[in-house]
Tab-separated table of N, CA, C and O in Angstrom:
chain	number	residue	atom	x	y	z
T	11	MET	N	-77.041	-13.263	21.076
T	11	MET	CA	-75.693	-12.715	21.216
T	11	MET	C	-74.832	-13.672	22.034
T	11	MET	O	-75.263	-14.177	23.064
T	12	ALA	N	-73.617	-13.912	21.586
T	12	ALA	CA	-72.716	-14.813	22.308
T	12	ALA	C	-72.302	-14.166	23.625
T	12	ALA	O	-72.100	-12.953	23.707
T	13	GLU	N	-72.165	-14.991	24.626
T	13	GLU	CA	-71.776	-14.483	25.937
T	13	GLU	C	-70.288	-14.148	25.903
T	13	GLU	O	-69.463	-14.934	25.453
T	14	GLU	N	-69.951	-12.947	26.387
T	14	GLU	CA	-68.543	-12.571	26.399
T	14	GLU	C	-67.844	-13.276	27.543
T	14	GLU	O	-68.369	-13.377	28.643
T	15	VAL	N	-66.651	-13.756	27.262
T	15	VAL	CA	-65.905	-14.477	28.279
T	15	VAL	C	-64.837	-13.540	28.841
T	15	VAL	O	-64.127	-12.880	28.096
T	16	PHE	N	-64.744	-13.523	30.161
T	16	PHE	CA	-63.762	-12.649	30.786
T	16	PHE	C	-62.700	-13.451	31.525
T	16	PHE	O	-62.247	-13.079	32.579
T	17	GLY	N	-62.325	-14.594	30.967
T	17	GLY	CA	-61.308	-15.411	31.613
T	17	GLY	C	-59.920	-14.892	31.289
T	17	GLY	O	-59.756	-13.885	30.606
T	18	PHE	N	-58.931	-15.610	31.780
T	18	PHE	CA	-57.551	-15.269	31.448
T	18	PHE	C	-56.828	-16.559	31.075
T	18	PHE	O	-55.941	-17.022	31.769
T	19	PRO	N	-57.276	-17.185	29.963
T	19	PRO	CA	-56.693	-18.470	29.563
T	19	PRO	C	-55.264	-18.301	29.059
T	19	PRO	O	-54.840	-17.175	28.756
T	20	PRO	N	-54.525	-19.401	28.982
T	20	PRO	CA	-53.113	-19.333	28.585
T	20	PRO	C	-52.858	-18.596	27.269
T	20	PRO	O	-51.827	-17.953	27.115
T	21	GLN	N	-53.789	-18.670	26.312
T	21	GLN	CA	-53.492	-18.000	25.036
T	21	GLN	C	-53.507	-16.476	25.156
T	21	GLN	O	-53.098	-15.785	24.244
T	22	LEU	N	-53.959	-15.953	26.277
T	22	LEU	CA	-53.932	-14.496	26.481
T	22	LEU	C	-52.678	-14.051	27.234
T	22	LEU	O	-52.587	-12.925	27.694
T	23	ARG	N	-51.721	-14.960	27.395
T	23	ARG	CA	-50.506	-14.614	28.144
T	23	ARG	C	-49.280	-14.690	27.262
T	23	ARG	O	-49.196	-15.520	26.361
T	24	LEU	N	-48.310	-13.830	27.569
T	24	LEU	CA	-46.990	-13.968	26.958
T	24	LEU	C	-46.237	-14.941	27.856
T	24	LEU	O	-46.185	-14.748	29.068
T	25	LYS	N	-45.664	-15.988	27.262
T	25	LYS	CA	-45.006	-16.984	28.098
T	25	LYS	C	-43.512	-17.117	27.822
T	25	LYS	O	-42.718	-17.205	28.735
T	26	LYS	N	-43.156	-17.130	26.560
T	26	LYS	CA	-41.760	-17.404	26.212
T	26	LYS	C	-40.915	-16.130	26.238
T	26	LYS	O	-41.394	-15.056	25.887
T	27	PRO	N	-39.656	-16.287	26.630
T	27	PRO	CA	-38.747	-15.126	26.603
T	27	PRO	C	-38.737	-14.425	25.239
T	27	PRO	O	-38.665	-13.210	25.164
T	28	ALA	N	-38.840	-15.205	24.169
T	28	ALA	CA	-38.824	-14.620	22.820
T	28	ALA	C	-40.017	-13.691	22.614
T	28	ALA	O	-39.905	-12.663	21.935
T	29	GLU	N	-41.166	-14.046	23.193
T	29	GLU	CA	-42.354	-13.203	23.051
T	29	GLU	C	-42.148	-11.867	23.771
T	29	GLU	O	-42.549	-10.814	23.283
T	30	TYR	N	-41.517	-11.925	24.933
T	30	TYR	CA	-41.195	-10.699	25.666
T	30	TYR	C	-40.179	-9.864	24.889
T	30	TYR	O	-40.320	-8.664	24.759
T	31	LYS	N	-39.146	-10.549	24.370
T	31	LYS	CA	-38.088	-9.864	23.610
T	31	LYS	C	-38.671	-9.058	22.466
T	31	LYS	O	-38.254	-7.937	22.203
T	32	LYS	N	-39.629	-9.667	21.769
T	32	LYS	CA	-40.261	-9.024	20.629
T	32	LYS	C	-40.912	-7.709	21.057
T	32	LYS	O	-40.806	-6.695	20.373
T	33	VAL	N	-41.583	-7.728	22.201
T	33	VAL	CA	-42.249	-6.522	22.691
T	33	VAL	C	-41.211	-5.476	23.102
T	33	VAL	O	-41.362	-4.294	22.830
T	34	PHE	N	-40.130	-5.927	23.759
T	34	PHE	CA	-39.103	-4.990	24.213
T	34	PHE	C	-38.308	-4.384	23.066
T	34	PHE	O	-37.717	-3.321	23.198
T	35	ALA	N	-38.284	-5.067	21.909
T	35	ALA	CA	-37.464	-4.623	20.788
T	35	ALA	C	-37.905	-3.271	20.215
T	35	ALA	O	-37.110	-2.347	20.108
T	36	LYS	N	-39.180	-3.156	19.805
T	36	LYS	CA	-39.642	-1.897	19.190
T	36	LYS	C	-41.054	-1.574	19.653
T	36	LYS	O	-41.995	-1.606	18.883
T	37	PRO	N	-41.196	-1.273	20.939
T	37	PRO	CA	-42.556	-1.121	21.474
T	37	PRO	C	-43.136	0.271	21.292
T	37	PRO	O	-42.411	1.233	21.047
T	38	VAL	N	-44.447	0.327	21.409
T	38	VAL	CA	-45.144	1.583	21.598
T	38	VAL	C	-45.254	1.706	23.107
T	38	VAL	O	-45.631	0.746	23.776
T	39	LYS	N	-44.897	2.878	23.646
T	39	LYS	CA	-44.819	3.016	25.101
T	39	LYS	C	-45.927	3.884	25.664
T	39	LYS	O	-46.404	4.790	25.007
T	40	SER	N	-46.266	3.582	26.914
T	40	SER	CA	-47.172	4.434	27.661
T	40	SER	C	-46.725	4.398	29.121
T	40	SER	O	-46.621	3.313	29.692
T	41	SER	N	-46.437	5.569	29.697
T	41	SER	CA	-45.917	5.599	31.068
T	41	SER	C	-46.641	6.614	31.929
T	41	SER	O	-47.120	7.629	31.431
T	42	ASP	N	-46.681	6.326	33.212
T	42	ASP	CA	-47.058	7.329	34.204
T	42	ASP	C	-46.276	7.010	35.470
T	42	ASP	O	-45.322	6.239	35.415
T	43	GLN	N	-46.682	7.576	36.612
T	43	GLN	CA	-45.852	7.360	37.793
T	43	GLN	C	-45.956	5.947	38.352
T	43	GLN	O	-45.121	5.549	39.146
T	44	TYR	N	-46.946	5.165	37.939
T	44	TYR	CA	-47.119	3.822	38.487
T	44	TYR	C	-46.638	2.713	37.565
T	44	TYR	O	-46.122	1.700	38.013
T	45	PHE	N	-46.861	2.884	36.267
T	45	PHE	CA	-46.572	1.807	35.323
T	45	PHE	C	-45.886	2.326	34.068
T	45	PHE	O	-46.041	3.474	33.698
T	46	THR	N	-45.163	1.424	33.432
T	46	THR	CA	-44.749	1.624	32.049
T	46	THR	C	-45.314	0.436	31.292
T	46	THR	O	-45.099	-0.708	31.707
T	47	LEU	N	-46.048	0.698	30.235
T	47	LEU	CA	-46.585	-0.385	29.418
T	47	LEU	C	-45.947	-0.324	28.046
T	47	LEU	O	-45.811	0.756	27.472
T	48	LEU	N	-45.526	-1.484	27.564
T	48	LEU	CA	-44.949	-1.588	26.235
T	48	LEU	C	-45.882	-2.461	25.408
T	48	LEU	O	-46.388	-3.462	25.912
T	49	ALA	N	-46.090	-2.095	24.155
T	49	ALA	CA	-47.006	-2.884	23.331
T	49	ALA	C	-46.546	-2.941	21.885
T	49	ALA	O	-45.894	-2.019	21.400
T	50	ILE	N	-46.882	-4.042	21.238
T	50	ILE	CA	-46.705	-4.170	19.789
T	50	ILE	C	-47.907	-4.923	19.247
T	50	ILE	O	-48.595	-5.618	19.988
T	51	LYS	N	-48.149	-4.769	17.958
T	51	LYS	CA	-49.214	-5.545	17.309
T	51	LYS	C	-48.796	-7.015	17.308
T	51	LYS	O	-47.622	-7.321	17.190
T	52	ASN	N	-49.773	-7.910	17.424
T	52	ASN	CA	-49.456	-9.321	17.258
T	52	ASN	C	-50.267	-9.895	16.096
T	52	ASN	O	-51.103	-9.201	15.522
T	53	ASP	N	-50.013	-11.154	15.763
T	53	ASP	CA	-50.671	-11.763	14.597
T	53	ASP	C	-51.911	-12.566	14.972
T	53	ASP	O	-52.405	-13.353	14.185
T	54	PHE	N	-52.379	-12.394	16.202
T	54	PHE	CA	-53.547	-13.142	16.648
T	54	PHE	C	-54.782	-12.250	16.568
T	54	PHE	O	-54.689	-11.093	16.192
T	55	ASP	N	-55.909	-12.787	16.978
T	55	ASP	CA	-57.110	-11.952	16.971
T	55	ASP	C	-57.486	-11.576	18.398
T	55	ASP	O	-58.622	-11.292	18.702
T	56	HIS	N	-56.494	-11.602	19.272
T	56	HIS	CA	-56.748	-11.251	20.674
T	56	HIS	C	-55.481	-10.656	21.283
T	56	HIS	O	-54.381	-10.860	20.771
T	57	PRO	N	-55.635	-9.903	22.375
T	57	PRO	CA	-54.463	-9.324	23.025
T	57	PRO	C	-53.777	-10.359	23.905
T	57	PRO	O	-54.386	-11.362	24.282
T	58	ARG	N	-52.504	-10.134	24.213
T	58	ARG	CA	-51.794	-10.990	25.166
T	58	ARG	C	-51.087	-10.102	26.171
T	58	ARG	O	-50.622	-9.016	25.840
T	59	LEU	N	-51.005	-10.598	27.398
T	59	LEU	CA	-50.440	-9.803	28.479
T	59	LEU	C	-49.222	-10.485	29.061
T	59	LEU	O	-49.226	-11.693	29.284
T	60	GLY	N	-48.185	-9.690	29.313
T	60	GLY	CA	-47.008	-10.180	30.023
T	60	GLY	C	-46.732	-9.242	31.182
T	60	GLY	O	-46.953	-8.032	31.072
T	61	LEU	N	-46.261	-9.799	32.291
T	61	LEU	CA	-45.957	-8.972	33.454
T	61	LEU	C	-44.464	-9.030	33.732
T	61	LEU	O	-43.875	-10.108	33.733
T	62	ALA	N	-43.863	-7.880	33.961
T	62	ALA	CA	-42.456	-7.819	34.347
T	62	ALA	C	-42.387	-6.910	35.568
T	62	ALA	O	-42.126	-5.719	35.463
T	63	ILE	N	-42.698	-7.498	36.712
T	63	ILE	CA	-42.738	-6.729	37.955
T	63	ILE	C	-41.429	-6.999	38.688
T	63	ILE	O	-41.255	-8.067	39.280
T	64	ALA	N	-40.498	-6.054	38.615
T	64	ALA	CA	-39.136	-6.286	39.099
T	64	ALA	C	-39.032	-6.261	40.623
T	64	ALA	O	-39.599	-5.402	41.282
T	65	LYS	N	-38.260	-7.206	41.140
T	65	LYS	CA	-37.987	-7.249	42.581
T	65	LYS	C	-37.248	-5.992	43.018
T	65	LYS	O	-37.381	-5.554	44.148
T	66	LYS	N	-36.443	-5.475	42.100
T	66	LYS	CA	-35.670	-4.274	42.404
T	66	LYS	C	-36.603	-3.113	42.751
T	66	LYS	O	-36.317	-2.325	43.641
T	67	ASN	N	-37.710	-3.010	42.016
T	67	ASN	CA	-38.660	-1.913	42.246
T	67	ASN	C	-39.647	-2.221	43.354
T	67	ASN	O	-39.998	-1.350	44.134
T	68	ILE	N	-40.130	-3.453	43.393
T	68	ILE	CA	-41.132	-3.817	44.380
T	68	ILE	C	-40.595	-4.995	45.161
T	68	ILE	O	-40.638	-6.133	44.721
T	69	ARG	N	-40.035	-4.675	46.314
T	69	ARG	CA	-39.273	-5.639	47.088
T	69	ARG	C	-40.088	-6.827	47.580
T	69	ARG	O	-39.669	-7.964	47.475
T	70	LYS	N	-41.242	-6.548	48.154
T	70	LYS	CA	-41.982	-7.615	48.819
T	70	LYS	C	-42.879	-8.387	47.860
T	70	LYS	O	-43.635	-7.797	47.093
T	71	ALA	N	-42.814	-9.705	47.957
T	71	ALA	CA	-43.618	-10.581	47.100
T	71	ALA	C	-45.104	-10.262	47.245
T	71	ALA	O	-45.846	-10.281	46.265
T	72	VAL	N	-45.518	-9.967	48.467
T	72	VAL	CA	-46.928	-9.646	48.718
T	72	VAL	C	-47.363	-8.482	47.840
T	72	VAL	O	-48.407	-8.522	47.188
T	73	HIS	N	-46.539	-7.440	47.795
T	73	HIS	CA	-46.867	-6.254	47.006
T	73	HIS	C	-46.840	-6.566	45.515
T	73	HIS	O	-47.699	-6.117	44.760
T	74	ARG	N	-45.831	-7.345	45.102
T	74	ARG	CA	-45.758	-7.722	43.681
T	74	ARG	C	-47.009	-8.485	43.272
T	74	ARG	O	-47.583	-8.247	42.216
T	75	ASN	N	-47.447	-9.393	44.130
T	75	ASN	CA	-48.618	-10.210	43.808
T	75	ASN	C	-49.892	-9.383	43.723
T	75	ASN	O	-50.726	-9.609	42.858
T	76	VAL	N	-50.039	-8.419	44.619
T	76	VAL	CA	-51.224	-7.550	44.591
T	76	VAL	C	-51.242	-6.767	43.280
T	76	VAL	O	-52.278	-6.672	42.615
T	77	ILE	N	-50.092	-6.246	42.892
T	77	ILE	CA	-50.009	-5.469	41.654
T	77	ILE	C	-50.305	-6.359	40.455
T	77	ILE	O	-51.089	-6.006	39.577
T	78	LYS	N	-49.720	-7.560	40.437
T	78	LYS	CA	-49.972	-8.484	39.323
T	78	LYS	C	-51.451	-8.828	39.230
T	78	LYS	O	-52.024	-8.854	38.146
T	79	ARG	N	-52.045	-9.098	40.376
T	79	ARG	CA	-53.461	-9.467	40.399
T	79	ARG	C	-54.324	-8.329	39.859
T	79	ARG	O	-55.251	-8.540	39.083
T	80	THR	N	-53.984	-7.109	40.281
T	80	THR	CA	-54.734	-5.929	39.834
T	80	THR	C	-54.611	-5.768	38.317
T	80	THR	O	-55.600	-5.511	37.633
T	81	VAL	N	-53.393	-5.924	37.794
T	81	VAL	CA	-53.168	-5.775	36.354
T	81	VAL	C	-53.937	-6.847	35.584
T	81	VAL	O	-54.638	-6.560	34.620
T	82	ARG	N	-53.822	-8.094	36.046
T	82	ARG	CA	-54.519	-9.198	35.363
T	82	ARG	C	-56.022	-8.993	35.346
T	82	ARG	O	-56.678	-9.197	34.328
T	83	GLU	N	-56.553	-8.598	36.495
T	83	GLU	CA	-58.000	-8.403	36.608
T	83	GLU	C	-58.462	-7.304	35.655
T	83	GLU	O	-59.439	-7.449	34.934
T	84	ASN	N	-57.711	-6.207	35.619
T	84	ASN	CA	-58.066	-5.088	34.755
T	84	ASN	C	-57.963	-5.492	33.281
T	84	ASN	O	-58.813	-5.141	32.477
T	85	PHE	N	-56.942	-6.238	32.943
T	85	PHE	CA	-56.754	-6.721	31.573
T	85	PHE	C	-57.919	-7.621	31.166
T	85	PHE	O	-58.461	-7.519	30.071
T	86	ARG	N	-58.307	-8.508	32.077
T	86	ARG	CA	-59.392	-9.446	31.820
T	86	ARG	C	-60.670	-8.704	31.445
T	86	ARG	O	-61.364	-9.058	30.506
T	87	ILE	N	-60.952	-7.643	32.183
T	87	ILE	CA	-62.177	-6.880	31.961
T	87	ILE	C	-62.104	-6.102	30.646
T	87	ILE	O	-63.087	-5.963	29.937
T	88	LYS	N	-60.922	-5.600	30.310
T	88	LYS	CA	-60.755	-4.739	29.133
T	88	LYS	C	-60.354	-5.482	27.868
T	88	LYS	O	-60.277	-4.881	26.803
T	89	GLN	N	-60.066	-6.784	27.966
T	89	GLN	CA	-59.451	-7.501	26.846
T	89	GLN	C	-60.214	-7.380	25.532
T	89	GLN	O	-59.620	-7.336	24.473
T	90	HIS	N	-61.545	-7.262	25.603
T	90	HIS	CA	-62.329	-7.231	24.365
T	90	HIS	C	-62.199	-5.910	23.614
T	90	HIS	O	-62.555	-5.809	22.451
T	91	ASP	N	-61.673	-4.883	24.301
T	91	ASP	CA	-61.491	-3.582	23.645
T	91	ASP	C	-60.068	-3.403	23.119
T	91	ASP	O	-59.760	-2.389	22.523
T	92	LEU	N	-59.202	-4.373	23.379
T	92	LEU	CA	-57.782	-4.150	23.111
T	92	LEU	C	-57.310	-4.556	21.720
T	92	LEU	O	-56.269	-4.113	21.277
T	93	GLY	N	-58.062	-5.430	21.048
T	93	GLY	CA	-57.619	-5.829	19.716
T	93	GLY	C	-56.433	-6.771	19.772
T	93	GLY	O	-56.236	-7.469	20.763
T	94	ASN	N	-55.620	-6.761	18.723
T	94	ASN	CA	-54.521	-7.731	18.658
T	94	ASN	C	-53.185	-7.086	19.009
T	94	ASN	O	-52.381	-6.759	18.151
T	95	ILE	N	-52.956	-6.896	20.299
T	95	ILE	CA	-51.664	-6.365	20.725
T	95	ILE	C	-51.076	-7.212	21.849
T	95	ILE	O	-51.803	-7.833	22.626
T	96	ASP	N	-49.754	-7.246	21.894
T	96	ASP	CA	-49.036	-7.860	23.006
T	96	ASP	C	-48.615	-6.730	23.927
T	96	ASP	O	-48.041	-5.731	23.474
T	97	ILE	N	-48.889	-6.890	25.208
T	97	ILE	CA	-48.581	-5.834	26.174
T	97	ILE	C	-47.711	-6.395	27.284
T	97	ILE	O	-48.002	-7.467	27.818
T	98	VAL	N	-46.642	-5.682	27.624
T	98	VAL	CA	-45.856	-6.026	28.806
T	98	VAL	C	-46.015	-4.882	29.795
T	98	VAL	O	-45.834	-3.709	29.446
T	99	VAL	N	-46.386	-5.230	31.020
T	99	VAL	CA	-46.594	-4.222	32.063
T	99	VAL	C	-45.409	-4.254	33.020
T	99	VAL	O	-45.063	-5.306	33.556
T	100	LEU	N	-44.787	-3.090	33.211
T	100	LEU	CA	-43.722	-2.947	34.199
T	100	LEU	C	-44.228	-2.015	35.283
T	100	LEU	O	-44.790	-0.958	34.976
T	101	ALA	N	-44.035	-2.401	36.525
T	101	ALA	CA	-44.504	-1.559	37.630
T	101	ALA	C	-43.353	-0.725	38.167
T	101	ALA	O	-42.202	-1.166	38.181
T	102	ARG	N	-43.677	0.475	38.614
T	102	ARG	CA	-42.675	1.331	39.231
T	102	ARG	C	-42.810	1.296	40.740
T	102	ARG	O	-43.836	0.884	41.265
T	103	ARG	N	-41.781	1.785	41.425
T	103	ARG	CA	-41.788	1.773	42.898
T	103	ARG	C	-43.040	2.401	43.487
T	103	ARG	O	-43.571	1.939	44.486
T	104	GLU	N	-43.506	3.468	42.856
T	104	GLU	CA	-44.649	4.228	43.392
T	104	GLU	C	-45.932	3.396	43.433
T	104	GLU	O	-46.854	3.722	44.171
T	105	ALA	N	-45.989	2.335	42.640
T	105	ALA	CA	-47.205	1.513	42.583
T	105	ALA	C	-47.491	0.831	43.921
T	105	ALA	O	-48.637	0.528	44.242
T	106	VAL	N	-46.439	0.602	44.714
T	106	VAL	CA	-46.613	-0.085	45.994
T	106	VAL	C	-47.565	0.677	46.912
T	106	VAL	O	-48.447	0.082	47.535
T	107	ASP	N	-47.379	1.987	46.993
T	107	ASP	CA	-48.142	2.778	47.959
T	107	ASP	C	-49.456	3.316	47.407
T	107	ASP	O	-50.241	3.898	48.139
T	108	ALA	N	-49.679	3.120	46.120
T	108	ALA	CA	-50.871	3.703	45.505
T	108	ALA	C	-52.116	2.891	45.854
T	108	ALA	O	-52.065	1.668	45.922
T	109	PRO	N	-53.244	3.571	46.078
T	109	PRO	CA	-54.497	2.842	46.284
T	109	PRO	C	-54.885	2.082	45.014
T	109	PRO	O	-54.593	2.533	43.910
T	110	LEU	N	-55.525	0.941	45.181
T	110	LEU	CA	-55.838	0.085	44.034
T	110	LEU	C	-56.706	0.766	42.985
T	110	LEU	O	-56.526	0.560	41.794
T	111	ASP	N	-57.652	1.602	43.424
T	111	ASP	CA	-58.509	2.251	42.417
T	111	ASP	C	-57.701	3.218	41.555
T	111	ASP	O	-57.994	3.397	40.375
T	112	LEU	N	-56.661	3.810	42.125
T	112	LEU	CA	-55.774	4.676	41.334
T	112	LEU	C	-55.009	3.851	40.306
T	112	LEU	O	-54.842	4.262	39.159
T	113	LEU	N	-54.537	2.676	40.728
T	113	LEU	CA	-53.821	1.802	39.803
T	113	LEU	C	-54.743	1.372	38.662
T	113	LEU	O	-54.339	1.341	37.506
T	114	ARG	N	-55.991	1.054	39.003
T	114	ARG	CA	-56.944	0.628	37.965
T	114	ARG	C	-57.184	1.747	36.961
T	114	ARG	O	-57.195	1.512	35.753
T	115	LYS	N	-57.393	2.962	37.458
T	115	LYS	CA	-57.614	4.109	36.560
T	115	LYS	C	-56.409	4.314	35.655
T	115	LYS	O	-56.544	4.588	34.468
T	116	SER	N	-55.232	4.210	36.249
T	116	SER	CA	-54.002	4.378	35.492
T	116	SER	C	-53.933	3.346	34.367
T	116	SER	O	-53.647	3.681	33.216
T	117	LEU	N	-54.230	2.088	34.697
T	117	LEU	CA	-54.186	1.024	33.682
T	117	LEU	C	-55.188	1.279	32.570
T	117	LEU	O	-54.881	1.095	31.392
T	118	GLU	N	-56.381	1.728	32.933
T	118	GLU	CA	-57.402	1.963	31.913
T	118	GLU	C	-56.977	3.053	30.936
T	118	GLU	O	-57.206	2.947	29.738
T	119	ARG	N	-56.313	4.075	31.449
T	119	ARG	CA	-55.780	5.118	30.557
T	119	ARG	C	-54.731	4.527	29.623
T	119	ARG	O	-54.696	4.832	28.430
T	120	HIS	N	-53.864	3.679	30.174
T	120	HIS	CA	-52.816	3.059	29.360
T	120	HIS	C	-53.400	2.180	28.259
T	120	HIS	O	-52.940	2.232	27.127
T	121	TRP	N	-54.388	1.358	28.595
T	121	TRP	CA	-54.976	0.474	27.575
T	121	TRP	C	-55.453	1.318	26.392
T	121	TRP	O	-55.153	1.025	25.241
T	122	LEU	N	-56.220	2.383	26.695
T	122	LEU	CA	-56.763	3.240	25.623
T	122	LEU	C	-55.653	3.845	24.780
T	122	LEU	O	-55.713	3.860	23.553
T	123	LYS	N	-54.643	4.358	25.462
T	123	LYS	CA	-53.535	5.011	24.777
T	123	LYS	C	-52.814	4.025	23.852
T	123	LYS	O	-52.522	4.330	22.705
T	124	LEU	N	-52.547	2.824	24.376
T	124	LEU	CA	-51.814	1.837	23.591
T	124	LEU	C	-52.609	1.374	22.378
T	124	LEU	O	-52.043	1.194	21.304
T	125	VAL	N	-53.902	1.189	22.559
T	125	VAL	CA	-54.731	0.746	21.436
T	125	VAL	C	-54.679	1.774	20.320
T	125	VAL	O	-54.427	1.453	19.158
T	126	SER	N	-54.858	3.044	20.656
T	126	SER	CA	-54.858	4.061	19.598
T	126	SER	C	-53.457	4.230	19.009
T	126	SER	O	-53.309	4.419	17.811
T	127	ARG	N	-52.411	4.122	19.833
T	127	ARG	CA	-51.057	4.260	19.298
T	127	ARG	C	-50.684	3.095	18.406
T	127	ARG	O	-50.036	3.275	17.380
T	128	CYS	N	-51.056	1.886	18.811
T	128	CYS	CA	-50.739	0.724	17.992
T	128	CYS	C	-51.489	0.759	16.664
T	128	CYS	O	-50.995	0.341	15.645
T	129	ASP	N	-52.712	1.287	16.701
T	129	ASP	CA	-53.498	1.388	15.470
T	129	ASP	C	-52.865	2.367	14.496
T	129	ASP	O	-52.797	2.120	13.313
T	130	SER	N	-52.395	3.491	15.019
T	130	SER	CA	-51.824	4.491	14.116
T	130	SER	C	-50.403	4.100	13.711
T	130	SER	O	-49.851	4.628	12.758
T	131	TYR	N	-49.818	3.182	14.423
T	131	TYR	CA	-48.423	2.770	14.225
T	131	TYR	C	-48.268	1.860	13.022
T	131	TYR	O	-47.351	1.988	12.249
T	132	SER	N	-49.215	0.926	12.880
T	132	SER	CA	-49.035	-0.071	11.820
T	132	SER	C	-49.605	0.396	10.490
T	132	SER	O	-50.554	1.107	10.403
């Protein structure tokens, strides 16, 4: 059996503004008090992640970085279950004060929801 890789190489990231625009245009949404996730199917055989953590919502860079790190780490672990979708994660103000394990649980629920919604969507 091939060893599964849990890296976060560049091809798993949304980089260009156009890639983000595409997701924002007609997304499948999943929200709770900590995050809003937007997703669309992509033409690759792997998921891609984009982060849009607004300064307006999360003032301190330290907090933004912790949230980004948590999202990336969770995505890395779950990437093999996600299929071919592009996901943009937006954090809400409440994410700052939430314990990390709560944020992780929240993200895991979102991944599942988005995968099933994107599958039924296309």
